[in-house]
PDB file of C-alpha atoms in Angstrom:
ATOM      1  CA  PRO A   1     104.452  86.917 109.651  1.00 60.00           C
ATOM      2  CA  LYS A   2     107.975  86.805 110.968  1.00 64.00           C
ATOM      3  CA  GLY A   3     109.025  86.309 114.176  1.00 67.00           C
ATOM      4  CA  ASN A   4     106.963  85.323 117.643  1.00 87.00           C
ATOM      5  CA  VAL A   5     103.801  87.076 116.577  1.00 88.00           C
ATOM      6  CA  ALA A   6     102.123  86.516 120.204  1.00 90.00           C
ATOM      7  CA  ARG A   7     105.229  88.263 121.907  1.00 92.00           C
ATOM      8  CA  HIS A   8     105.047  91.011 119.159  1.00 94.00           C
ATOM      9  CA  LEU A   9     101.456  91.504 119.861  1.00 94.00           C
ATOM     10  CA  ASN A  10     102.061  91.801 123.586  1.00 94.00           C
ATOM     11  CA  THR A  11     104.725  94.288 123.263  1.00 95.00           C
ATOM     12  CA  LEU A  12     102.385  96.215 120.702  1.00 96.00           C
ATOM     13  CA  ALA A  13      99.706  96.360 123.552  1.00 95.00           C
ATOM     14  CA  MET A  14     102.414  97.447 125.883  1.00 94.00           C
ATOM     15  CA  LEU A  15     103.334 100.403 123.747  1.00 95.00           C
ATOM     16  CA  ILE A  16      99.625 101.320 123.005  1.00 95.00           C
ATOM     17  CA  SER A  17      98.806 101.248 126.656  1.00 94.00           C
ATOM     18  CA  GLY A  18     101.984 103.385 127.623  1.00 93.00           C
ATOM     19  CA  ILE A  19     101.208 105.887 124.856  1.00 93.00           C
ATOM     20  CA  ILE A  20      97.737 106.560 126.296  1.00 93.00           C
ATOM     21  CA  GLY A  21      98.683 106.551 129.817  1.00 92.00           C
ATOM     22  CA  SER A  22     101.657 108.825 129.373  1.00 90.00           C
ATOM     23  CA  GLN A  23     100.073 110.939 126.453  1.00 89.00           C
ATOM     24  CA  LYS A  24     103.684 111.013 125.046  1.00 88.00           C
ATOM     25  CA  CYS A  25     105.738 109.060 122.247  1.00 85.00           C
ATOM     26  CA  HIS A  26     109.013 109.127 123.930  1.00 87.00           C
ATOM     27  CA  LEU A  27     109.785 105.755 124.773  1.00 89.00           C
ATOM     28  CA  PRO A  28     111.134 106.118 128.484  1.00 90.00           C
ATOM     29  CA  ALA A  29     107.984 107.939 129.184  1.00 90.00           C
ATOM     30  CA  ILE A  30     105.836 105.284 127.551  1.00 92.00           C
ATOM     31  CA  ALA A  31     107.808 102.634 129.564  1.00 93.00           C
ATOM     32  CA  ARG A  32     106.805 104.299 132.761  1.00 92.00           C
ATOM     33  CA  LYS A  33     103.239 103.672 132.054  1.00 92.00           C
ATOM     34  CA  VAL A  34     103.356 100.171 130.815  1.00 90.00           C
ATOM     35  CA  PRO A  35     101.323  97.881 133.317  1.00 81.00           C
ATOM     36  CA  THR A  36     103.871  95.184 133.918  1.00 82.00           C
ATOM     37  CA  GLY A  37     105.975  94.095 136.808  1.00 79.00           C
ATOM     38  CA  SER A  38     109.300  94.340 134.996  1.00 84.00           C
ATOM     39  CA  LYS A  39     111.956  96.904 135.716  1.00 89.00           C
ATOM     40  CA  PRO A  40     111.642 100.346 134.013  1.00 85.00           C
ATOM     41  CA  GLN A  41     114.991  99.869 131.963  1.00 92.00           C
ATOM     42  CA  SER A  42     113.919  96.336 130.901  1.00 93.00           C
ATOM     43  CA  ARG A  43     110.739  97.827 129.546  1.00 93.00           C
ATOM     44  CA  ILE A  44     112.480 100.514 127.624  1.00 93.00           C
ATOM     45  CA  ARG A  45     114.876  97.937 126.272  1.00 95.00           C
ATOM     46  CA  ARG A  46     111.763  95.750 125.100  1.00 95.00           C
ATOM     47  CA  LEU A  47     110.023  98.667 123.340  1.00 94.00           C
ATOM     48  CA  GLU A  48     113.311  99.797 121.684  1.00 94.00           C
ATOM     49  CA  ARG A  49     113.655  96.236 120.325  1.00 95.00           C
ATOM     50  CA  PHE A  50     110.143  96.358 118.876  1.00 95.00           C
ATOM     51  CA  VAL A  51     110.302  99.556 116.775  1.00 94.00           C
ATOM     52  CA  ALA A  52     113.906  98.371 115.646  1.00 95.00           C
ATOM     53  CA  ASN A  53     112.615  94.805 114.667  1.00 95.00           C
ATOM     54  CA  ASP A  54     112.551  94.499 110.804  1.00 93.00           C
ATOM     55  CA  ALA A  55     109.979  91.513 111.398  1.00 92.00           C
ATOM     56  CA  ILE A  56     107.355  94.239 112.469  1.00 94.00           C
ATOM     57  CA  ASP A  57     105.299  95.728 109.607  1.00 93.00           C
ATOM     58  CA  SER A  58     101.829  97.658 109.363  1.00 93.00           C
ATOM     59  CA  THR A  59     100.685  94.923 106.853  1.00 91.00           C
ATOM     60  CA  THR A  60     100.782  92.292 109.645  1.00 91.00           C
ATOM     61  CA  TYR A  61      99.933  94.570 112.610  1.00 94.00           C
ATOM     62  CA  TYR A  62      97.975  97.521 111.507  1.00 94.00           C
ATOM     63  CA  LEU A  63      95.993  96.680 108.355  1.00 92.00           C
ATOM     64  CA  PRO A  64      93.816  93.828 109.464  1.00 92.00           C
ATOM     65  CA  TYR A  65      92.288  96.729 111.972  1.00 93.00           C
ATOM     66  CA  VAL A  66      92.063  99.083 109.132  1.00 93.00           C
ATOM     67  CA  GLN A  67      89.964  96.557 106.803  1.00 92.00           C
ATOM     68  CA  ALA A  68      87.607  96.054 109.927  1.00 92.00           C
ATOM     69  CA  LEU A  69      87.288  99.740 110.469  1.00 92.00           C
ATOM     70  CA  LEU A  70      86.606 100.163 106.777  1.00 93.00           C
ATOM     71  CA  GLN A  71      83.842  97.440 106.770  1.00 91.00           C
ATOM     72  CA  SER A  72      82.277  99.280 109.860  1.00 90.00           C
ATOM     73  CA  LEU A  73      81.847 102.666 108.210  1.00 90.00           C
ATOM     74  CA  PRO A  74      78.465 103.756 107.257  1.00 88.00           C
ATOM     75  CA  CYS A  75      77.381 103.435 103.298  1.00 88.00           C
ATOM     76  CA  GLY A  76      78.113 106.307 101.094  1.00 89.00           C
ATOM     77  CA  PRO A  77      81.186 108.087  99.661  1.00 93.00           C
ATOM     78  CA  LEU A  78      84.631 107.443 101.337  1.00 95.00           C
ATOM     79  CA  VAL A  79      86.105 110.848 101.844  1.00 95.00           C
ATOM     80  CA  LEU A  80      90.094 110.238 101.874  1.00 95.00           C
ATOM     81  CA  VAL A  81      92.494 113.124 102.868  1.00 94.00           C
ATOM     82  CA  ILE A  82      96.186 113.309 102.037  1.00 93.00           C
ATOM     83  CA  ASP A  83      98.669 115.504 103.817  1.00 87.00           C
ATOM     84  CA  GLY A  84     102.102 115.649 105.500  1.00 85.00           C
ATOM     85  CA  SER A  85     103.400 116.616 109.065  1.00 84.00           C
ATOM     86  CA  GLU A  86     106.741 116.734 110.467  1.00 82.00           C
ATOM     87  CA  VAL A  87     107.620 114.020 113.003  1.00 83.00           C
ATOM     88  CA  GLY A  88     110.595 112.833 114.984  1.00 75.00           C
ATOM     89  CA  ARG A  89     113.878 114.387 113.883  1.00 79.00           C
ATOM     90  CA  HIS A  90     113.966 115.765 110.106  1.00 81.00           C
ATOM     91  CA  CYS A  91     111.252 113.332 109.064  1.00 87.00           C
ATOM     92  CA  VAL A  92     107.963 113.787 107.514  1.00 88.00           C
ATOM     93  CA  LEU A  93     104.918 111.611 108.122  1.00 89.00           C
ATOM     94  CA  LEU A  94     102.712 111.471 104.808  1.00 91.00           C
ATOM     95  CA  SER A  95      99.256 109.722 105.483  1.00 91.00           C
ATOM     96  CA  ILE A  96      96.026 109.164 103.871  1.00 94.00           C
ATOM     97  CA  ASN A  97      93.055 109.347 106.215  1.00 93.00           C
ATOM     98  CA  VAL A  98      89.507 108.547 105.832  1.00 94.00           C
ATOM     99  CA  VAL A  99      86.879 111.210 107.366  1.00 91.00           C
ATOM    100  CA  TYR A 100      84.380 110.204 110.079  1.00 86.00           C
ATOM    101  CA  LYS A 101      82.568 112.541 112.234  1.00 78.00           C
ATOM    102  CA  GLN A 102      84.821 115.561 112.318  1.00 76.00           C
ATOM    103  CA  ARG A 103      87.949 113.138 112.709  1.00 81.00           C
ATOM    104  CA  ALA A 104      90.454 111.921 110.015  1.00 85.00           C
ATOM    105  CA  LEU A 105      91.151 108.152 110.795  1.00 91.00           C
ATOM    106  CA  PRO A 106      94.443 106.875 109.454  1.00 92.00           C
ATOM    107  CA  LEU A 107      94.484 104.123 106.920  1.00 94.00           C
ATOM    108  CA  CYS A 108      97.944 103.899 105.833  1.00 93.00           C
ATOM    109  CA  TRP A 109     101.285 106.213 105.835  1.00 93.00           C
ATOM    110  CA  LEU A 110     104.789 106.526 104.727  1.00 93.00           C
ATOM    111  CA  VAL A 111     107.714 108.243 106.514  1.00 92.00           C
ATOM    112  CA  VAL A 112     110.407 109.760 104.573  1.00 91.00           C
ATOM    113  CA  LYS A 113     113.423 112.164 105.404  1.00 88.00           C
ATOM    114  CA  GLY A 114     112.842 115.850 104.389  1.00 80.00           C
ATOM    115  CA  LYS A 115     110.606 118.695 105.094  1.00 77.00           C
ATOM    116  CA  LYS A 116     106.875 119.131 104.936  1.00 72.00           C
ATOM    117  CA  GLY A 117     105.969 120.371 101.362  1.00 69.00           C
ATOM    118  CA  HIS A 118     108.923 119.008  99.764  1.00 73.00           C
ATOM    119  CA  LEU A 119     107.900 115.558  98.969  1.00 84.00           C
ATOM    120  CA  SER A 120     108.186 114.173  95.434  1.00 91.00           C
ATOM    121  CA  GLU A 121     105.120 113.243  93.264  1.00 94.00           C
ATOM    122  CA  ALA A 122     106.351 109.652  93.211  1.00 95.00           C
ATOM    123  CA  THR A 123     105.911 109.405  96.909  1.00 94.00           C
ATOM    124  CA  HIS A 124     102.379 110.536  96.791  1.00 95.00           C
ATOM    125  CA  ILE A 125     101.436 108.189  94.093  1.00 97.00           C
ATOM    126  CA  GLN A 126     103.192 105.394  96.176  1.00 96.00           C
ATOM    127  CA  LEU A 127     100.976 106.014  99.136  1.00 96.00           C
ATOM    128  CA  VAL A 128      98.020 106.057  96.850  1.00 97.00           C
ATOM    129  CA  GLN A 129      98.720 102.857  95.514  1.00 96.00           C
ATOM    130  CA  LYS A 130      99.428 101.426  98.891  1.00 94.00           C
ATOM    131  CA  VAL A 131      95.901 102.406 100.169  1.00 95.00           C
ATOM    132  CA  ALA A 132      93.935 101.543  97.122  1.00 95.00           C
ATOM    133  CA  PRO A 133      93.938  97.715  97.526  1.00 94.00           C
ATOM    134  CA  LEU A 134      92.334  98.195 100.984  1.00 93.00           C
ATOM    135  CA  LEU A 135      89.097  99.858  99.341  1.00 94.00           C
ATOM    136  CA  ALA A 136      86.187  98.085  98.012  1.00 87.00           C
ATOM    137  CA  ALA A 137      85.623  98.438  94.357  1.00 86.00           C
ATOM    138  CA  GLU A 138      81.929  99.543  94.779  1.00 89.00           C
ATOM    139  CA  ARG A 139      82.688 102.195  97.104  1.00 90.00           C
ATOM    140  CA  THR A 140      82.625 105.836  95.720  1.00 95.00           C
ATOM    141  CA  VAL A 141      85.880 107.584  96.851  1.00 97.00           C
ATOM    142  CA  VAL A 142      86.370 111.285  97.087  1.00 97.00           C
ATOM    143  CA  PHE A 143      90.257 112.317  97.437  1.00 97.00           C
ATOM    144  CA  LEU A 144      91.258 115.646  98.806  1.00 96.00           C
ATOM    145  CA  GLY A 145      94.595 117.350  98.846  1.00 93.00           C
ATOM    146  CA  ASP A 146      96.023 120.718  99.295  1.00 90.00           C
ATOM    147  CA  GLY A 147      98.414 122.529  96.987  1.00 87.00           C
ATOM    148  CA  GLU A 148     101.110 119.820  97.187  1.00 89.00           C
ATOM    149  CA  PHE A 149      99.109 117.291  95.580  1.00 92.00           C
ATOM    150  CA  ASP A 150      98.254 118.682  92.170  1.00 93.00           C
ATOM    151  CA  GLY A 151     100.559 117.016  90.114  1.00 94.00           C
ATOM    152  CA  VAL A 152      99.252 115.737  86.754  1.00 96.00           C
ATOM    153  CA  GLU A 153     100.715 112.150  87.292  1.00 97.00           C
ATOM    154  CA  LEU A 154      98.932 111.888  90.608  1.00 97.00           C
ATOM    155  CA  LEU A 155      95.586 113.257  89.186  1.00 97.00           C
ATOM    156  CA  ALA A 156      96.017 110.620  86.275  1.00 97.00           C
ATOM    157  CA  THR A 157      96.567 107.833  89.016  1.00 97.00           C
ATOM    158  CA  LEU A 158      93.315 108.666  90.817  1.00 97.00           C
ATOM    159  CA  GLN A 159      91.550 109.117  87.566  1.00 97.00           C
ATOM    160  CA  ALA A 160      92.653 105.438  86.401  1.00 96.00           C
ATOM    161  CA  LEU A 161      91.466 104.148  89.835  1.00 96.00           C
ATOM    162  CA  GLY A 162      87.931 105.653  89.241  1.00 96.00           C
ATOM    163  CA  TRP A 163      88.201 108.170  92.022  1.00 97.00           C
ATOM    164  CA  ASN A 164      86.854 111.618  92.403  1.00 97.00           C
ATOM    165  CA  TYR A 165      89.404 114.116  93.416  1.00 97.00           C
ATOM    166  CA  VAL A 166      89.480 117.927  94.369  1.00 97.00           C
ATOM    167  CA  CYS A 167      92.894 119.295  95.214  1.00 96.00           C
ATOM    168  CA  ARG A 168      93.944 122.714  95.554  1.00 95.00           C
ATOM    169  CA  SER A 169      96.458 124.560  92.995  1.00 96.00           C
ATOM    170  CA  ALA A 170      98.138 127.731  92.655  1.00 93.00           C
ATOM    171  CA  LYS A 171      96.803 130.888  91.546  1.00 91.00           C
ATOM    172  CA  ASN A 172      99.428 131.185  88.708  1.00 92.00           C
ATOM    173  CA  ILE A 173      98.620 127.761  87.291  1.00 95.00           C
ATOM    174  CA  LEU A 174      98.567 127.608  83.494  1.00 95.00           C
ATOM    175  CA  LEU A 175      95.360 126.709  82.029  1.00 96.00           C
ATOM    176  CA  ARG A 176      93.992 126.134  78.501  1.00 95.00           C
ATOM    177  CA  GLU A 177      90.490 126.811  77.324  1.00 92.00           C
ATOM    178  CA  ALA A 178      89.235 127.460  73.712  1.00 88.00           C
ATOM    179  CA  GLY A 179      92.802 127.287  72.370  1.00 88.00           C
ATOM    180  CA  GLU A 180      93.891 129.985  74.769  1.00 93.00           C
ATOM    181  CA  ARG A 181      96.188 129.751  77.548  1.00 95.00           C
ATOM    182  CA  PHE A 182      95.799 131.960  80.915  1.00 94.00           C
ATOM    183  CA  GLN A 183      95.989 132.000  84.511  1.00 94.00           C
ATOM    184  CA  PRO A 184      93.611 132.371  87.086  1.00 94.00           C
ATOM    185  CA  THR A 185      95.155 135.854  87.923  1.00 90.00           C
ATOM    186  CA  ASP A 186      94.533 137.012  84.381  1.00 93.00           C
ATOM    187  CA  LEU A 187      90.740 137.035  85.374  1.00 92.00           C
ATOM    188  CA  LEU A 188      90.928 140.151  87.503  1.00 89.00           C
ATOM    189  CA  LEU A 189      89.520 138.373  90.434  1.00 92.00           C
ATOM    190  CA  GLN A 190      87.633 139.999  93.288  1.00 93.00           C
ATOM    191  CA  PRO A 191      86.638 139.008  96.694  1.00 94.00           C
ATOM    192  CA  GLY A 192      83.063 137.272  96.498  1.00 94.00           C
ATOM    193  CA  ASP A 193      83.948 135.652  93.069  1.00 95.00           C
ATOM    194  CA  ARG A 194      82.958 132.191  92.258  1.00 95.00           C
ATOM    195  CA  ILE A 195      84.220 131.114  88.855  1.00 95.00           C
ATOM    196  CA  GLU A 196      83.595 127.643  87.338  1.00 96.00           C
ATOM    197  CA  LEU A 197      85.824 126.852  84.389  1.00 96.00           C
ATOM    198  CA  ALA A 198      84.882 123.499  82.801  1.00 95.00           C
ATOM    199  CA  ASP A 199      86.700 121.143  80.344  1.00 95.00           C
ATOM    200  CA  VAL A 200      90.060 123.065  80.668  1.00 96.00           C
ATOM    201  CA  GLY A 201      93.469 121.850  80.004  1.00 96.00           C
ATOM    202  CA  PHE A 202      95.633 121.877  83.301  1.00 96.00           C
ATOM    203  CA  THR A 203      99.250 122.944  83.463  1.00 94.00           C
ATOM    204  CA  ALA A 204     101.538 123.355  80.522  1.00 92.00           C
ATOM    205  CA  ALA A 205     101.129 119.544  79.800  1.00 92.00           C
ATOM    206  CA  GLU A 206      97.466 120.471  79.318  1.00 93.00           C
ATOM    207  CA  TYR A 207      96.226 117.557  81.287  1.00 95.00           C
ATOM    208  CA  GLY A 208      92.549 116.878  81.348  1.00 90.00           C
ATOM    209  CA  PRO A 209      89.856 118.140  80.416  1.00 95.00           C
ATOM    210  CA  VAL A 210      89.390 118.955  84.209  1.00 97.00           C
ATOM    211  CA  LEU A 211      87.293 121.403  86.275  1.00 97.00           C
ATOM    212  CA  VAL A 212      88.882 124.154  87.700  1.00 97.00           C
ATOM    213  CA  CYS A 213      87.153 126.274  90.391  1.00 96.00           C
ATOM    214  CA  ILE A 214      87.824 129.603  91.812  1.00 96.00           C
ATOM    215  CA  VAL A 215      86.331 130.612  95.067  1.00 96.00           C
ATOM    216  CA  TRP A 216      87.247 134.000  96.824  1.00 95.00           C
ATOM    217  CA  GLU A 217      85.358 134.225  99.976  1.00 94.00           C
ATOM    218  CA  THR A 218      84.958 137.862 101.212  1.00 93.00           C
ATOM    219  CA  ALA A 219      86.866 137.390 104.421  1.00 92.00           C
ATOM    220  CA  TRP A 220      90.096 135.779 102.479  1.00 92.00           C
ATOM    221  CA  LYS A 221      93.015 137.675 101.585  1.00 94.00           C
ATOM    222  CA  GLU A 222      93.279 135.549  98.263  1.00 94.00           C
ATOM    223  CA  PRO A 223      91.205 133.250  96.117  1.00 95.00           C
ATOM    224  CA  LEU A 224      91.121 129.467  96.504  1.00 95.00           C
ATOM    225  CA  ILE A 225      91.964 127.578  93.224  1.00 97.00           C
ATOM    226  CA  LEU A 226      90.700 123.844  93.011  1.00 97.00           C
ATOM    227  CA  VAL A 227      91.305 121.165  90.380  1.00 97.00           C
ATOM    228  CA  SER A 228      88.763 118.319  90.093  1.00 97.00           C
ATOM    229  CA  ASN A 229      87.114 115.573  87.773  1.00 97.00           C
ATOM    230  CA  LEU A 230      83.888 116.515  89.300  1.00 97.00           C
ATOM    231  CA  ASP A 231      81.081 118.268  87.335  1.00 95.00           C
ATOM    232  CA  PHE A 232      80.175 121.523  89.482  1.00 96.00           C
ATOM    233  CA  LEU A 233      81.974 124.130  91.397  1.00 96.00           C
ATOM    234  CA  GLU A 234      79.452 123.945  94.352  1.00 96.00           C
ATOM    235  CA  GLU A 235      80.049 120.094  94.711  1.00 96.00           C
ATOM    236  CA  ALA A 236      83.973 120.234  94.428  1.00 96.00           C
ATOM    237  CA  TYR A 237      84.136 123.072  97.014  1.00 95.00           C
ATOM    238  CA  GLY A 238      81.734 121.331  99.545  1.00 95.00           C
ATOM    239  CA  TRP A 239      83.793 118.210  99.362  1.00 95.00           C
ATOM    240  CA  TYR A 240      87.234 120.157  99.576  1.00 94.00           C
ATOM    241  CA  LYS A 241      86.087 121.803 103.002  1.00 90.00           C
ATOM    242  CA  ARG A 242      86.235 118.544 104.559  1.00 87.00           C
ATOM    243  CA  ARG A 243      90.007 118.342 104.009  1.00 85.00           C
ATOM    244  CA  PHE A 244      90.892 120.151 107.143  1.00 79.00           C
ATOM    245  CA  ARG A 245      89.574 117.126 109.231  1.00 70.00           C
ATOM    246  CA  ILE A 246      93.049 115.991 108.768  1.00 65.00           C
ATOM    247  CA  GLU A 247      94.483 118.618 110.966  1.00 68.00           C
ATOM    248  CA  THR A 248      92.804 117.101 113.908  1.00 67.00           C
ATOM    249  CA  PHE A 249      94.519 113.788 113.367  1.00 67.00           C
ATOM    250  CA  PHE A 250      97.879 115.689 113.397  1.00 67.00           C
ATOM    251  CA  SER A 251      97.129 117.807 116.450  1.00 69.00           C
ATOM    252  CA  ASP A 252      95.932 114.744 118.143  1.00 68.00           C
ATOM    253  CA  GLN A 253      98.975 112.897 117.321  1.00 67.00           C
ATOM    254  CA  LYS A 254     101.219 115.768 118.265  1.00 62.00           C
ATOM    255  CA  SER A 255     100.287 118.767 120.418  1.00 62.00           C
ATOM    256  CA  ARG A 256      96.862 117.938 121.620  1.00 66.00           C
ATOM    257  CA  GLY A 257      97.472 114.164 122.264  1.00 67.00           C
ATOM    258  CA  PHE A 258     100.488 111.743 122.095  1.00 76.00           C
ATOM    259  CA  TYR A 259     103.426 114.421 121.228  1.00 65.00           C
ATOM    260  CA  LEU A 260     104.668 112.429 118.322  1.00 71.00           C
ATOM    261  CA  GLY A 261     107.030 115.325 117.339  1.00 65.00           C
ATOM    262  CA  HIS A 262     108.822 114.684 120.675  1.00 64.00           C
ATOM    263  CA  SER A 263     109.679 111.007 119.969  1.00 66.00           C
ATOM    264  CA  HIS A 264     113.483 111.973 119.319  1.00 73.00           C
ATOM    265  CA  ILE A 265     113.520 109.219 116.685  1.00 79.00           C
ATOM    266  CA  SER A 266     115.140 109.970 113.381  1.00 81.00           C
ATOM    267  CA  ASP A 267     115.204 106.436 111.692  1.00 89.00           C
ATOM    268  CA  ILE A 268     112.428 106.348 109.442  1.00 91.00           C
ATOM    269  CA  GLN A 269     111.705 102.630 109.743  1.00 93.00           C
ATOM    270  CA  HIS A 270     111.567 103.086 113.600  1.00 92.00           C
ATOM    271  CA  LEU A 271     108.935 105.880 113.320  1.00 92.00           C
ATOM    272  CA  GLU A 272     106.843 103.701 110.934  1.00 93.00           C
ATOM    273  CA  ARG A 273     106.656 100.999 113.596  1.00 94.00           C
ATOM    274  CA  LEU A 274     105.954 103.406 116.321  1.00 93.00           C
ATOM    275  CA  LEU A 275     103.148 104.843 114.311  1.00 93.00           C
ATOM    276  CA  ILE A 276     101.474 101.326 114.176  1.00 95.00           C
ATOM    277  CA  ALA A 277     100.987 101.949 117.996  1.00 94.00           C
ATOM    278  CA  THR A 278     100.221 105.510 118.009  1.00 92.00           C
ATOM    279  CA  CYS A 279      97.577 105.090 115.154  1.00 93.00           C
ATOM    280  CA  LEU A 280      95.918 101.985 117.004  1.00 95.00           C
ATOM    281  CA  ALA A 281      95.887 104.063 120.042  1.00 93.00           C
ATOM    282  CA  TYR A 282      94.252 107.061 118.248  1.00 91.00           C
ATOM    283  CA  LEU A 283      91.520 104.496 116.641  1.00 92.00           C
ATOM    284  CA  TRP A 284      90.975 103.056 119.991  1.00 94.00           C
ATOM    285  CA  MET A 285      90.250 106.343 121.558  1.00 92.00           C
ATOM    286  CA  VAL A 286      87.954 107.662 118.896  1.00 90.00           C
ATOM    287  CA  SER A 287      86.085 104.216 118.966  1.00 92.00           C
ATOM    288  CA  LEU A 288      85.994 104.492 122.607  1.00 95.00           C
ATOM    289  CA  GLY A 289      84.477 107.948 122.598  1.00 92.00           C
ATOM    290  CA  GLN A 290      81.809 106.852 120.063  1.00 91.00           C
ATOM    291  CA  TRP A 291      80.956 104.011 122.479  1.00 94.00           C
ATOM    292  CA  VAL A 292      80.583 106.391 125.527  1.00 94.00           C
ATOM    293  CA  VAL A 293      78.201 108.692 123.502  1.00 91.00           C
ATOM    294  CA  GLN A 294      76.265 105.825 121.937  1.00 92.00           C
ATOM    295  CA  THR A 295      75.730 104.110 125.403  1.00 94.00           C
ATOM    296  CA  GLY A 296      74.469 107.428 126.719  1.00 91.00           C
ATOM    297  CA  GLN A 297      77.301 107.653 129.373  1.00 93.00           C
ATOM    298  CA  LEU A 298      78.854 111.080 128.308  1.00 92.00           C
ATOM    299  CA  ALA A 299      77.471 112.727 131.475  1.00 92.00           C
ATOM    300  CA  LEU A 300      79.513 110.732 133.726  1.00 93.00           C
ATOM    301  CA  ILE A 301      82.587 112.540 132.404  1.00 92.00           C
ATOM    302  CA  HIS A 302      81.330 115.785 130.953  1.00 90.00           C
ATOM    303  CA  ARG A 303      78.492 118.302 131.227  1.00 82.00           C
ATOM    304  CA  ALA A 304      75.160 117.057 130.116  1.00 70.00           C
ATOM    305  CA  ASP A 305      73.904 120.174 128.509  1.00 78.00           C
ATOM    306  CA  ARG A 306      76.513 120.709 125.779  1.00 79.00           C
ATOM    307  CA  CYS A 307      79.592 118.840 124.313  1.00 78.00           C
ATOM    308  CA  ASP A 308      82.516 120.532 123.095  1.00 81.00           C
ATOM    309  CA  TRP A 309      84.989 117.610 123.097  1.00 83.00           C
ATOM    310  CA  SER A 310      85.839 115.522 120.191  1.00 83.00           C
ATOM    311  CA  LEU A 311      85.427 111.781 120.204  1.00 87.00           C
ATOM    312  CA  PHE A 312      89.188 111.336 120.684  1.00 88.00           C
ATOM    313  CA  ARG A 313      88.948 113.683 123.800  1.00 89.00           C
ATOM    314  CA  ILE A 314      85.927 111.777 125.120  1.00 91.00           C
ATOM    315  CA  GLY A 315      87.846 108.426 124.806  1.00 93.00           C
ATOM    316  CA  LEU A 316      91.053 109.882 126.549  1.00 91.00           C
ATOM    317  CA  ALA A 317      88.679 111.213 129.265  1.00 92.00           C
ATOM    318  CA  TRP A 318      86.877 107.822 129.784  1.00 94.00           C
ATOM    319  CA  ILE A 319      90.004 106.004 130.245  1.00 91.00           C
TER     320      ILE A 319
END
């Protein structure tokens, strides 16, 4: 590690404490809640130097905690969810999270200039390759993504890693079965349909064979199209429904928690370093919420007969 690691860790602890205390990501607001005796402007400058310091990286200051997190998770498949959200000024946070008890816990991320939904497939693959070394080879992995993440190069990367995947696709995607090319819209779909297309070629490149699932719940306006390397529709659809857990991470980081979108930071490297603190703060609150529940102390801060709070909300309330 570069620089004065002890001082960097102290500053990181200041950032985390200030983020939780203020429930904001704007550095002056964070500085006001940092528990030190220094003057407010001095605290702001110290936090600014931290997020601008090239010696600060997630490999040193975040991944060790992720490795401990992964080792603590229960046995069974690891469900990974990839998605993007706009943060700071004109930047997009692309993250891969692991699903745990209705929450998506951040493993790693990239921040890039642009808008949500317009990131390149190469960026998706770069993030997958960043998270892959963190996962034990013997763990089963199920990778979930929405319609932005159905590129054949990404699917091939996931297949080569030995991961299962379920990703949303478009209803006009080109498929090939028994020598015939067609689109899901050619099947005269109706609400209530559940159609399983096994061993089909996917896109004009005819990638595969893959499983394509068409699910149209009666309450929906249009069908859901899924591409997967699993064997059955019900299995793929069952996993995919867990993808929406990542929305809780983004809302806790933004509108329901730390207001990351209000950080006013436009430099992607500065945002990457700020995210080290916001993600550690998030993991701390979820872990603290779980501890409160496990130790039977929830009734001290919440009604005893029913709990409608998330682990994140419980952790914040306990603090």
